[in-house]
Coordinates of C-alpha atoms and ligand atoms in Angstrom, one line a residue:
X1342 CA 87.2 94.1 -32.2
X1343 CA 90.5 92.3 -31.0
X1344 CA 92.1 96.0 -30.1
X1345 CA 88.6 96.9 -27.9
X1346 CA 89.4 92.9 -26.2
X1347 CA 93.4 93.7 -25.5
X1348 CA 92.3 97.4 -24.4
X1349 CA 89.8 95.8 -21.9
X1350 CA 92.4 92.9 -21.3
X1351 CA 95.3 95.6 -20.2
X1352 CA 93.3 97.7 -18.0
X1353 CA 91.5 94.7 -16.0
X1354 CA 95.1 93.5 -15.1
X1355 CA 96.4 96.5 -13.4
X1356 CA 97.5 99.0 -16.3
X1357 CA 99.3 102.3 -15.0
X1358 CA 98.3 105.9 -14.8
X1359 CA 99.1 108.9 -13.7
X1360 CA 97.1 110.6 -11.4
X1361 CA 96.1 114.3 -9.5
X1362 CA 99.1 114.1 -7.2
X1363 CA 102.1 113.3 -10.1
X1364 CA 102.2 109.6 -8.7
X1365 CA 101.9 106.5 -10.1
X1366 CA 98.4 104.5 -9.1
X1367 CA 97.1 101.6 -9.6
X1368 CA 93.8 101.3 -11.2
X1369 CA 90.4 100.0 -10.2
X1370 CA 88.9 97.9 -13.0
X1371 CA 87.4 100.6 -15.3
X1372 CA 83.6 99.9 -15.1
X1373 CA 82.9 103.1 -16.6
X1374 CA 80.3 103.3 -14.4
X1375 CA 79.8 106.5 -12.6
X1376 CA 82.2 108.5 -9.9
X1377 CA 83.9 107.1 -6.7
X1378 CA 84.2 110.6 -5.2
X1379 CA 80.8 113.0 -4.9
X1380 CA 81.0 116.8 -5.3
X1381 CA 80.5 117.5 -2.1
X1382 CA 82.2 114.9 0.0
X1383 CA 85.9 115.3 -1.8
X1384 CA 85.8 118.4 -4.2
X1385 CA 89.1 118.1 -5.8
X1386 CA 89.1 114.7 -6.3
X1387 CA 85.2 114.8 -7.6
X1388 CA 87.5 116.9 -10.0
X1389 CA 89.9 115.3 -11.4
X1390 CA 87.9 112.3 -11.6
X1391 CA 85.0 114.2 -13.3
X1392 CA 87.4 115.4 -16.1
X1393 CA 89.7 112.3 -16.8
X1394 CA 86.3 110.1 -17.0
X1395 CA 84.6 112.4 -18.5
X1396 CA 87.5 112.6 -21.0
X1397 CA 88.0 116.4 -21.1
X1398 CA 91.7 115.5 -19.6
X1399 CA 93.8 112.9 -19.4
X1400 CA 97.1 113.4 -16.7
X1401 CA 101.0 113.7 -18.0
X1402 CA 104.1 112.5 -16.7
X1403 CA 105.3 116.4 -16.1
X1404 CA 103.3 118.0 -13.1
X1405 CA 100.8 120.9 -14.0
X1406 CA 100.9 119.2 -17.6
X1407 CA 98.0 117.9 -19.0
X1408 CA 96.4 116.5 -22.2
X1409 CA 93.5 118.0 -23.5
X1410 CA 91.3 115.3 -25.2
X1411 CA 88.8 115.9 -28.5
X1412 CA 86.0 116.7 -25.8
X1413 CA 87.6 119.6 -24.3
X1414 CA 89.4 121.5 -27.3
X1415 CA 85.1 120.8 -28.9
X1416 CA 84.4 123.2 -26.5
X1417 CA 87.4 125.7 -26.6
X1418 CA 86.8 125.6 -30.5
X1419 CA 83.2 126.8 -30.0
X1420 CA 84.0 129.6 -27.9
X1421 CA 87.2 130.7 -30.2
X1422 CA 84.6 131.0 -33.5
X1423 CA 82.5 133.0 -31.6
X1424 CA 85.1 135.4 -29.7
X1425 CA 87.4 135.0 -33.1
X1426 CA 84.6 136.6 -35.1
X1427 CA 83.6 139.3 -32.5
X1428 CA 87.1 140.8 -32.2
X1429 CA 87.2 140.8 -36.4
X1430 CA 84.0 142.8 -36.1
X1431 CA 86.1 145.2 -34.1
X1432 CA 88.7 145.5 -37.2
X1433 CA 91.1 143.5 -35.1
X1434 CA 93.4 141.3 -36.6
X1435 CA 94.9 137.9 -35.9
X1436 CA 99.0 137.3 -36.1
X1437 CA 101.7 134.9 -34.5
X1438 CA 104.7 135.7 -32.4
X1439 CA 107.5 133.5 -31.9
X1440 CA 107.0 131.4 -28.3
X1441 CA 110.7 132.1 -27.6
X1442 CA 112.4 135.0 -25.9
X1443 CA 116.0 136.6 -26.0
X1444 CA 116.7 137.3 -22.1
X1445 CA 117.0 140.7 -23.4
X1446 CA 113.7 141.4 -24.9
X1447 CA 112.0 139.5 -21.7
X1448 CA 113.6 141.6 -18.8
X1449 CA 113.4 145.2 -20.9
X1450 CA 110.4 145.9 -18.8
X1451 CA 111.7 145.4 -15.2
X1452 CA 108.7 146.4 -12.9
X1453 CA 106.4 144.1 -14.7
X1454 CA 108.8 141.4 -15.1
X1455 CA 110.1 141.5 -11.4
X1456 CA 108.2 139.2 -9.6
X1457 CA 107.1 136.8 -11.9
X1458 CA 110.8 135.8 -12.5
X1459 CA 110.7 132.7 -10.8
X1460 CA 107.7 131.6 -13.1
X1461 CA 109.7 132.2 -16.7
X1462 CA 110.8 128.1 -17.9
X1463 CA 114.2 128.7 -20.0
X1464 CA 115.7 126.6 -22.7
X1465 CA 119.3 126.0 -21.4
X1466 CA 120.4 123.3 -24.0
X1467 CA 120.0 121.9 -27.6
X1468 CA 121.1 118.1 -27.7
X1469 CA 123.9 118.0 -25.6
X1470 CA 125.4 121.4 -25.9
X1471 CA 124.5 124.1 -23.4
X1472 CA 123.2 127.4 -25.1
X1473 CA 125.4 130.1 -25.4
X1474 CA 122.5 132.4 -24.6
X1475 CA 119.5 130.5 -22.5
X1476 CA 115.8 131.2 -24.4
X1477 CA 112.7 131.8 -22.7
X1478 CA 109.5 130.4 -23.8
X1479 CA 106.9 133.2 -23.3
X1480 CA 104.6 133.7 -20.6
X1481 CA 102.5 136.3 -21.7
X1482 CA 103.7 138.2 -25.0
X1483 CA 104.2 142.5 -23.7
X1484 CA 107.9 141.9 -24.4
X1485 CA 107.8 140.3 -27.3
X1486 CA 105.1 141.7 -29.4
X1487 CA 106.0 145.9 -28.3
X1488 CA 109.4 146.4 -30.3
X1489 CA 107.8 145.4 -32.7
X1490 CA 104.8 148.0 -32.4
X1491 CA 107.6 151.2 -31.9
X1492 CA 108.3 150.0 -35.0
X1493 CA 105.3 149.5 -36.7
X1494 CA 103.7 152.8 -35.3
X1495 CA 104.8 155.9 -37.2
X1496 CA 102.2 158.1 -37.3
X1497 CA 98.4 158.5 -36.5
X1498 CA 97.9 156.9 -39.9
X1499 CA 99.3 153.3 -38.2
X1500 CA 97.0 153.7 -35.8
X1501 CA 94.8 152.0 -34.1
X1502 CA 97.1 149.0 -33.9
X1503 CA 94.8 146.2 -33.0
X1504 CA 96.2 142.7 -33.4
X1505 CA 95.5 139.2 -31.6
X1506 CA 97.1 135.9 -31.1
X1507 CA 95.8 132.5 -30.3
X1508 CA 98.1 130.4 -28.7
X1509 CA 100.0 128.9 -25.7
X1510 CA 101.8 130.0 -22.8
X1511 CA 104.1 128.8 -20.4
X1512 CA 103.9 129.7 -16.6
X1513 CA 106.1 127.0 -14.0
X1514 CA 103.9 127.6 -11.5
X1515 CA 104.6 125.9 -7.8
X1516 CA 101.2 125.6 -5.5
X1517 CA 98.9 123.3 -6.6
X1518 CA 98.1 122.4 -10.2
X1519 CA 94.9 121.7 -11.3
X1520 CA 93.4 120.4 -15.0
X1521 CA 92.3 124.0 -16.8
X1522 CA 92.4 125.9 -13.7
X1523 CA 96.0 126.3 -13.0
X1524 CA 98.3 124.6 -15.4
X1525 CA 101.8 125.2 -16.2
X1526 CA 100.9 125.2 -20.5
X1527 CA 97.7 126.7 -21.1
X1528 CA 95.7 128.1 -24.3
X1529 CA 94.6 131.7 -24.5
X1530 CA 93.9 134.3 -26.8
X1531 CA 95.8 137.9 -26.1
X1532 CA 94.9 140.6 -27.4
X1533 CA 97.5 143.9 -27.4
X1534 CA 95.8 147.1 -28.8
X1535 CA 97.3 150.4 -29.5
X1536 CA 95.5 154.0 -29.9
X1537 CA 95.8 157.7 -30.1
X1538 CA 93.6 158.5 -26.9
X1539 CA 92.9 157.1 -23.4
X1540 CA 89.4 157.7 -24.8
X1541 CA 89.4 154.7 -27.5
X1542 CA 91.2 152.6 -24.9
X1543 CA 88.6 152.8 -22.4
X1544 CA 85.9 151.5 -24.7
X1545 CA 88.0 149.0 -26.0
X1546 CA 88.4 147.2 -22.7
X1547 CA 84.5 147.7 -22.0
X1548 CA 83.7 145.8 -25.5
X1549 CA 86.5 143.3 -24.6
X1550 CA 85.0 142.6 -21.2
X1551 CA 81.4 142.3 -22.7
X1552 CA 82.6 139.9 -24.9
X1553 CA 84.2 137.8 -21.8
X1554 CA 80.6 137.9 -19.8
X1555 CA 79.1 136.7 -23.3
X1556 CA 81.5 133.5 -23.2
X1557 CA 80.8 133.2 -19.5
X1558 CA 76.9 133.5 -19.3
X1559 CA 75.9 133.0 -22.5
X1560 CA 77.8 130.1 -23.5
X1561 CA 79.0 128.6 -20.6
X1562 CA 75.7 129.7 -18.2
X1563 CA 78.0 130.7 -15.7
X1564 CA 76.7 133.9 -14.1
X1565 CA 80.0 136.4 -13.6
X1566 CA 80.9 140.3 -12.1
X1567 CA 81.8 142.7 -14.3
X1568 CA 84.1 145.0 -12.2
X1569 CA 87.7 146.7 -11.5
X1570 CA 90.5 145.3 -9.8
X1571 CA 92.0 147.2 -6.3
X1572 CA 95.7 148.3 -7.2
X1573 CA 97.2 145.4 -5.2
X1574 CA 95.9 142.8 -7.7
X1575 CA 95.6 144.6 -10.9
X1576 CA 98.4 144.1 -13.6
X1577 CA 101.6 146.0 -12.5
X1578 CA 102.6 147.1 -15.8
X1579 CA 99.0 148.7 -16.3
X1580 CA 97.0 151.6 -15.9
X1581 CA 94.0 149.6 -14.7
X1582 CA 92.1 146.1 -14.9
X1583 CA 88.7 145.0 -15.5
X1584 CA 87.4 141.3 -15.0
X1585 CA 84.8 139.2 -15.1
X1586 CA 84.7 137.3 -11.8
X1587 CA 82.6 134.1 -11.0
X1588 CA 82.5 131.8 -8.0
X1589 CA 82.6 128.3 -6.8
X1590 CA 79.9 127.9 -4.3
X1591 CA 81.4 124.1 -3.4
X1592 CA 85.2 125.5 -2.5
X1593 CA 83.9 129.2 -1.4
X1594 CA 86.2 130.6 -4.0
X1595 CA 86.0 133.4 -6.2
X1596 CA 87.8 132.9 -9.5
X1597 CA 89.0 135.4 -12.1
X1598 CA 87.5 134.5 -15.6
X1599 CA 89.0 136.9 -18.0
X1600 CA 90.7 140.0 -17.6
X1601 CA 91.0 143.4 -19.8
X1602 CA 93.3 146.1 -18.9
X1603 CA 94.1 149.7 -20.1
X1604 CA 98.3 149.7 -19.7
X1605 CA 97.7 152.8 -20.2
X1606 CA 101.2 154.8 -21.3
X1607 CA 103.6 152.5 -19.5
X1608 CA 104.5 150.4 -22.2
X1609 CA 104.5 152.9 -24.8
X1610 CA 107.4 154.8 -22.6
X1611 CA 109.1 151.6 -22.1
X1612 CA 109.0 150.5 -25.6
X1613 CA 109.4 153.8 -27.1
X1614 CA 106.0 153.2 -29.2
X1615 CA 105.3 157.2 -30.5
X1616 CA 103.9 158.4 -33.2
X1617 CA 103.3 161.9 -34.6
X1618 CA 99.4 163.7 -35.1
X1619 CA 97.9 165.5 -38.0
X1620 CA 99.6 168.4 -36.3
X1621 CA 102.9 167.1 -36.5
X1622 CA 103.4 167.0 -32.6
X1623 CA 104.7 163.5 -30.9
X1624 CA 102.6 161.6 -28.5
X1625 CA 102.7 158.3 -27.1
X1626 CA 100.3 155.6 -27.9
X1627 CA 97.5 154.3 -25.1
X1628 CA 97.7 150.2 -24.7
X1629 CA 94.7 148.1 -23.9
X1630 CA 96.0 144.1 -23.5
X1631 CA 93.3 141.1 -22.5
X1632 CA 93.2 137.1 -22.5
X1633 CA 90.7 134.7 -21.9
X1634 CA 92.3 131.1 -21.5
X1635 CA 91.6 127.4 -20.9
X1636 CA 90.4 128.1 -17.3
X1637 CA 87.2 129.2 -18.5
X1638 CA 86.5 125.2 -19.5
X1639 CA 87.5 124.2 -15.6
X1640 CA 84.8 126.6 -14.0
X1641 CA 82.3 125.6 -16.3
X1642 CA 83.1 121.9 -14.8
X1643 CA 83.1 122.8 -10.9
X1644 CA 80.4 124.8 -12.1
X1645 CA 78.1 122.7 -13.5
X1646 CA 79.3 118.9 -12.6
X1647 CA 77.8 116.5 -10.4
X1648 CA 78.2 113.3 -8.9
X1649 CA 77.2 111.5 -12.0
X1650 CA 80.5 113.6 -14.0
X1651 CA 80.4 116.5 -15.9
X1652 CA 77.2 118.8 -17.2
X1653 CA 77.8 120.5 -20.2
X1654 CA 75.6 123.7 -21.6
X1655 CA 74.5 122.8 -24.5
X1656 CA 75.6 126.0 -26.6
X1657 CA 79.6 124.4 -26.1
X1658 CA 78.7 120.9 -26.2
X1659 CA 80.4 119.1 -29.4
X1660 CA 77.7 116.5 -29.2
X1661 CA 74.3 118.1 -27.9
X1662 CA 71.9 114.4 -27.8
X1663 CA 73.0 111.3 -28.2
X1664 CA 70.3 108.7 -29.1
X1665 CA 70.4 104.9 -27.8
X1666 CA 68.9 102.1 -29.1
X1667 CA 66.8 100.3 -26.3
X1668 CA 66.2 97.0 -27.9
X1669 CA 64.8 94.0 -25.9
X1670 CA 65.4 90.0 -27.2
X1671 CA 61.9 89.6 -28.7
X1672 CA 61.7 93.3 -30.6
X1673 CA 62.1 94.6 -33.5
X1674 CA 65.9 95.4 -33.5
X1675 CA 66.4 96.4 -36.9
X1676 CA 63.1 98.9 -36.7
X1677 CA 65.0 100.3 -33.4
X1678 CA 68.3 100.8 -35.0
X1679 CA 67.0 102.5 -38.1
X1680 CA 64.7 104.9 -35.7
X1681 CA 67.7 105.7 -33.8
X1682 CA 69.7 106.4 -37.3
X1683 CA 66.8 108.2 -38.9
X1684 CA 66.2 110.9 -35.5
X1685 CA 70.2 111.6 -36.0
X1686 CA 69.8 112.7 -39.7
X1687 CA 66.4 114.7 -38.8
X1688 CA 68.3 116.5 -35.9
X1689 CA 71.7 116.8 -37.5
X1690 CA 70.1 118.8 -40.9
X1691 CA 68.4 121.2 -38.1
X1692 CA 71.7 122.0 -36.8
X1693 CA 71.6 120.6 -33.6
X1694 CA 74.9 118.4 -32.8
X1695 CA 73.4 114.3 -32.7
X1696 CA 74.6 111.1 -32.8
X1697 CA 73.5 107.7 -31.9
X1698 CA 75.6 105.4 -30.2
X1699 CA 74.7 101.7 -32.0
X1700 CA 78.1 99.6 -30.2
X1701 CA 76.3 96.3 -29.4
X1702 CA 78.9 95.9 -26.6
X1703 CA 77.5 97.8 -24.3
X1704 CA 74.4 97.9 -22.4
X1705 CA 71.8 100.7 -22.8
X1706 CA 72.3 101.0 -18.7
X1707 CA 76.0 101.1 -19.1
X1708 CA 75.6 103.5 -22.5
X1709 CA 73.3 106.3 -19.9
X1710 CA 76.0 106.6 -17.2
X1711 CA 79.1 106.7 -20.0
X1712 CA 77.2 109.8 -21.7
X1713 CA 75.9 111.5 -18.3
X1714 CA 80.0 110.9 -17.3
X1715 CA 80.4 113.1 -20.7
X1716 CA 77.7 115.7 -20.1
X1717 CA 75.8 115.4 -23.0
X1718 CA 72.5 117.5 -22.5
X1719 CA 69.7 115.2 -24.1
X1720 CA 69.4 111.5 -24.3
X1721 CA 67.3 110.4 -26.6
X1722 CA 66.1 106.2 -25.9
X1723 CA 64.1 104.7 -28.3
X1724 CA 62.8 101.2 -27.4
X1725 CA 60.0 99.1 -29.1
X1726 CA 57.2 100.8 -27.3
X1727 CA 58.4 104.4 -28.8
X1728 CA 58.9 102.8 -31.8
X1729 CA 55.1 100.9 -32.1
X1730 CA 53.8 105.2 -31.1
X1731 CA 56.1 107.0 -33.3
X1732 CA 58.1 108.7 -30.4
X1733 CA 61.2 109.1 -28.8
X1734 CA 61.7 109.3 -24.9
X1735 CA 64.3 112.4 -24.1
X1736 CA 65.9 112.7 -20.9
X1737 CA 67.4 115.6 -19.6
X1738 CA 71.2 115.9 -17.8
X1739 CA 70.9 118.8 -16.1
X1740 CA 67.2 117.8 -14.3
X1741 CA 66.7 114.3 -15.1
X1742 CA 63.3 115.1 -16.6
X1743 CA 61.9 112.3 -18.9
X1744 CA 59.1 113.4 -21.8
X1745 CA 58.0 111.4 -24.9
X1746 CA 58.1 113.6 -27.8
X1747 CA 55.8 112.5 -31.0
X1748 CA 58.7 112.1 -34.3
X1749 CA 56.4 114.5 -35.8
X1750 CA 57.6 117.6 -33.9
X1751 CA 61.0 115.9 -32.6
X1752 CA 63.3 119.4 -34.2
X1753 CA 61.4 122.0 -32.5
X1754 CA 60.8 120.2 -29.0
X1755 CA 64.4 119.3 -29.1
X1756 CA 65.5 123.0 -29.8
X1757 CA 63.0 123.9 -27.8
X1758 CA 65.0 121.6 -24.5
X1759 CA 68.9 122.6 -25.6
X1760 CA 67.2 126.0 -24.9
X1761 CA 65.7 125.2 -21.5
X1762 CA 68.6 123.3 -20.4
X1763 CA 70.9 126.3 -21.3
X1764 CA 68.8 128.8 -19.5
X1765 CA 68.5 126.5 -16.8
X1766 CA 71.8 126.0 -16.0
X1767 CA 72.2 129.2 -15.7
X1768 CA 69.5 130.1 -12.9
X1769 CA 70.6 126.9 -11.1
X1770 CA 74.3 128.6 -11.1
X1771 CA 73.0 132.1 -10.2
X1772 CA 70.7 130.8 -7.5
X1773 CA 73.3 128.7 -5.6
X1774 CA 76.0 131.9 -6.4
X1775 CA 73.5 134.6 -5.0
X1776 CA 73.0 132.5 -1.9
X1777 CA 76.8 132.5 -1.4
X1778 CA 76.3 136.4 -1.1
X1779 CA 76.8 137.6 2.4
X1780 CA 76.9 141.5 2.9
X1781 CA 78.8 142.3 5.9
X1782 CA 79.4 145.8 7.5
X1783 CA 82.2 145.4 9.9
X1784 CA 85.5 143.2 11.0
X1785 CA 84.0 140.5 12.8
X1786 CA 81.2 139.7 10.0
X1787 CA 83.8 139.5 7.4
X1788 CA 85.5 136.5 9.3
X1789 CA 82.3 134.9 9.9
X1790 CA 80.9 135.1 6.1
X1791 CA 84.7 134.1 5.2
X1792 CA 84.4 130.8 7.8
X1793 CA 81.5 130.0 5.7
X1794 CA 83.2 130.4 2.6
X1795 CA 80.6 133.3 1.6
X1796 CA 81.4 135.6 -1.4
X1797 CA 81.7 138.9 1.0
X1798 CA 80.1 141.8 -0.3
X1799 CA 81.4 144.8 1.8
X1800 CA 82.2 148.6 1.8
X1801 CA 85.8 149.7 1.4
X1802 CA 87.7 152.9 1.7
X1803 CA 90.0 151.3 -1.4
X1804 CA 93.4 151.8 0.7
X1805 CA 96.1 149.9 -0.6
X1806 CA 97.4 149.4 3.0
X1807 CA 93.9 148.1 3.9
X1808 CA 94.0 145.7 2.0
X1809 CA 97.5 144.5 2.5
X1810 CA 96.5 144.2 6.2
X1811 CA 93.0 141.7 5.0
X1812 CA 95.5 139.9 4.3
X1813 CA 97.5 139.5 6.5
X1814 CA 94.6 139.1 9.0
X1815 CA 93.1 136.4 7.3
X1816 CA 96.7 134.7 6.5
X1817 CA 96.1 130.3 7.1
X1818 CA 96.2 127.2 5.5
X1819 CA 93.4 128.1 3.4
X1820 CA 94.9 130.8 2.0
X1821 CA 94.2 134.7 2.4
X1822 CA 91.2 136.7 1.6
X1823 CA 91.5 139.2 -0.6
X1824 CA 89.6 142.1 -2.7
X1825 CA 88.1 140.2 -6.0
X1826 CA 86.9 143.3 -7.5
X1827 CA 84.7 146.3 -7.2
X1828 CA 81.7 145.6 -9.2
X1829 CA 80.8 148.1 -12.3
X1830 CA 77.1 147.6 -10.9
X1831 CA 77.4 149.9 -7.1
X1832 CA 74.4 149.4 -4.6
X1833 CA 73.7 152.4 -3.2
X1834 CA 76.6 153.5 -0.5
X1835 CA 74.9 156.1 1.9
X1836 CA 76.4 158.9 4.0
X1837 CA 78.8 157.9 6.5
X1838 CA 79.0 154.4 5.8
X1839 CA 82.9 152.7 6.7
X1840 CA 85.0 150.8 6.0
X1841 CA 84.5 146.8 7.3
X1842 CA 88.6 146.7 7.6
X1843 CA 89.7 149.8 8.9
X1844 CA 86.8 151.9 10.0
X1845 CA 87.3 154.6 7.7
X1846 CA 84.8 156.1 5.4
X1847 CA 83.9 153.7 2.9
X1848 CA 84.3 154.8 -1.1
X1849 CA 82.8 151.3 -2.4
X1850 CA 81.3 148.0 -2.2
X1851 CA 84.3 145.5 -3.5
X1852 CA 84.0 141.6 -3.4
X1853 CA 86.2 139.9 -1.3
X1854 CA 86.5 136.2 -0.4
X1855 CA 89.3 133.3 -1.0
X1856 CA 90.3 132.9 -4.6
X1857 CA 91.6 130.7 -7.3
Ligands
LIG966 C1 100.4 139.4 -16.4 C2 99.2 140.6 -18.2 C3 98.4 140.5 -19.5 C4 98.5 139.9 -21.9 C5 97.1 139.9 -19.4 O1 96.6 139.7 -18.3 C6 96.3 139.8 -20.7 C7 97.1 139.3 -21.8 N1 99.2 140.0 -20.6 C8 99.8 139.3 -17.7 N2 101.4 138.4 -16.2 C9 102.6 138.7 -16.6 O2 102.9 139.7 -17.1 C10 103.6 137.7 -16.3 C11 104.9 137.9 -16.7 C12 105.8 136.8 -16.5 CL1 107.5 137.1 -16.9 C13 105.5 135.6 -15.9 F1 106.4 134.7 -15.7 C14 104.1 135.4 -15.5 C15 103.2 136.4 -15.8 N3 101.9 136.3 -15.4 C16 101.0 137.3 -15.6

């Protein structure tokens, strides 16, 4: 109790913290009470204010740095068992690489590192004595995992080489950082595959980028594209890139979820990764690599958040209902308090992720707005009028709705809610997406849909030069348009349709539209 009174103490009198823009601000007295910024008035601070009280984040003293709190690595951990068990399903297997790099190993590939140089954060120094030979700490693992798989892979026997690793990566990124979205340190998974034929590559990075729409739709009930990247902003070093691609109807922007590519034989030239068939002949292996990272946690909040705080699905919520005691002066306190207890224990041996919160310090009123700040799906209140008819009242945070459910069939109702609330979030998501779709024909409605930050749905003749000139067309404060991808899923494309850019004949509809 005396620690809760100082904590309270400290912040009322002006504690310190650091906030979106690196600086030091004072606080307001944290009421704990709702947002100051709304969703659509001030987007990025609506934000960072949705994840620091919602406590998904909490700011660092390094820019681009952040802390990621219990109720944010919940929800990475959910998504990791799932993904984590997929990929073993797929025989592949999970290792660890070192997060340093010899300068040597990290510039062996030179196209691919090129220009991403000024990204790579060295180690210059231990204590007070400079290096003789700086380190850098990896930003993606090609260089440091492929030696390794020339010397691993002998023959057709070693092969497929299949091997993951969960872990962190360094990028010193420059424009503007933002919690999960673009961070300097971030989590992923990357997975680097090696086969004996283009053929088992190809289905590889299908499976993969199934298993990326399952995290996004499924779990997170964010609606995505399954497509291919143009050649300006696929991976360098590889053959070609798939994504899953989703969109922030508030900002306009598209955003890359997750990305699978077939490097095709690039690397394995590079590296030197051969191996000999059952005919004794030498070939070179075909490379598939793919991540999915922290970011996917940061569109699920722009995604789903409002102006109360953050909405979470409940298939990657830590804590799916939380049940409050509604007590009044004259009731039965004690009956309330052992309802509440007794629902928890009910729910919790069907699985579904409960917990009541019982702090007499707060108010029931003050308890609603702390949890809808957290994004827990279901409420659960039980006063003395629920507790005289042998009910609960649930309330739902994605809709508000309120319905009093009988105790007697409180498990299925509830699972039968989580589920509604999942599916739900996803049709709100896909509605306001699809209504963000504009499909334009030529020049001039392409820079109207872009003004009104439309995802632009438009046919292409896929020339690199084409693109470069979007660009350069659409260059301004807001940044440039580009291609997001060319979706797997074609509409129809009839006879002498062309291009919106250059009046050419088209080849495809692509995506385009301001991006993350
Ligand atoms: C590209 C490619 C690839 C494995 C993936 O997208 C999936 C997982 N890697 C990553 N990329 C870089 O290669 C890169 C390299 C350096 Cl040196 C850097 F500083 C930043 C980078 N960013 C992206």
């Amino acid at each position: 109790m005396a620690g809760v009174e100082q904590r309270q103490n400290k912040s009322g009198g002006g504690k310190y913290f650091f906030c979106s823009g690196g600086k030091k601000k004072e606080v307001k007295k944290e009421t704990g009470l709702g947002l100051s910024f709304t969703k659509d008035e001030n987007f990025g601070e609506w934000y960072s204010e949705a994840v620091v009280n919602g406590e998904m984040i909490e700011y660092y003293d390094i820019s681009g740095c952040y802390i990621l709190r219990p109720w944010a690595i919940s929800i990475w951990e959910i998504m990791q068992t799932f993904f984590d068990a997929e990929i073993k399903k797929m025989k592949i297997k999970n290792c660890y690489f070192p997060l340093f790099v010899s300068p040597g190993v990290l510039q062996k590939e030179k196209d691919h590192i090129e220009g991403f140089a000024p990204e790579v954060a060295w180690v210059t120094k231990s204590g007070e004595s400079e290096l003789e030979v700086p380190i850098a700490i990896r930003p993606t693992s090609e260089t440091v995992m492929y030696p390794y798989y020339s010397k691993w892979i002998r023959g057709h026997r070693d092969l497929p080489l299949k091997l993951n690793q969960w872990c962190n990566v360094v990028r010193w990124e420059f424009s503007n950082p933002t919690p999960f979205i673009r961070s300097r340190e971030f989590l992923w998974q990357e997975g680097h595959t090696a086969f004996a034929t283009k053929e088992e590559a190809d289905t590889e990075v299908l499976q993969i980028l199934e298993l990326y729409r399952c995290i996004y739709e499924e779990f997170l009930a964010i609606p995505v594209t399954k497509g291919r990247k143009s050649e300006l902003e696929k991976f360098a070093g590889g053959l070609y890139t798939t994504s899953v691609e989703a969109f922030i109807p508030n900002t306009g922007r598209g955003i890359q979820g997750a990305t699978s590519h077939c490097l095709g034989q690039n690397f394995a030239k590079m590296f030197e990764i051969n191996f000999e068939n059952e005919k004794g002949e030498k070939g070179m292996v075909w490379q598939n690599s793919w991540a999915y990272s922290t970011r996917t946690i940061g569109v699920m909040v722009m995604v789903h958040g409002d102006d109360k705080g953050l909405v979470l699905p409940p298939k990657v919520a830590a804590l799916q209902l939380i049940v409050i005691p509604v007590p009044y002066k004259d009731a039965d306190t004690q009956g309330i308090f052992d309802a509440c207890v007794a629902t928890v224990a009910t729910l919790s041996d069907a699985g579904i992720r409960a917990e009541a919160d019982l702090r007499d310090n707060y108010s029931p009123a003050w308890k609603y707005s702390n949890w809808e700040m957290k994004g827990v799906p279901l409420r659960i209140e039980i006063g003395p009028r629920d507790l005289a008819n042998n009910q609960v009242r649930a309330v739902r945070r994605d809709n508000g709705a309120k319905t009093d459910i009988s105790r007697v069939f409180l498990v299925e109702q509830v699972k039968g809610m989580l589920d509604k609330i999942q599916q739900n979030l996803f049709d709100v998501a896909k509605q306001k997406r699809d209504a963000c779709v504009e499909v334009v024909k030529t020049w001039e409605e392409f820079v109207t849909a872009l003004g009104q930050k439309k995802l632009i749905l438009a046919p292409w003749c896929d020339e690199e030069d084409v693109e470069k000139d979007v660009k350069a067309r659409t260059k301004g404060d807001m940044g440039a348009a580009k291609s997001l991808c060319t979706p797997f899923e074609q509409p129809e494309l009839p006879e002498g349709t062309k291009c919106f850019a250059s009046g050419k004949p088209a080849k495809k509809w692509t995506y385009w539209g301001r991006s993350y």
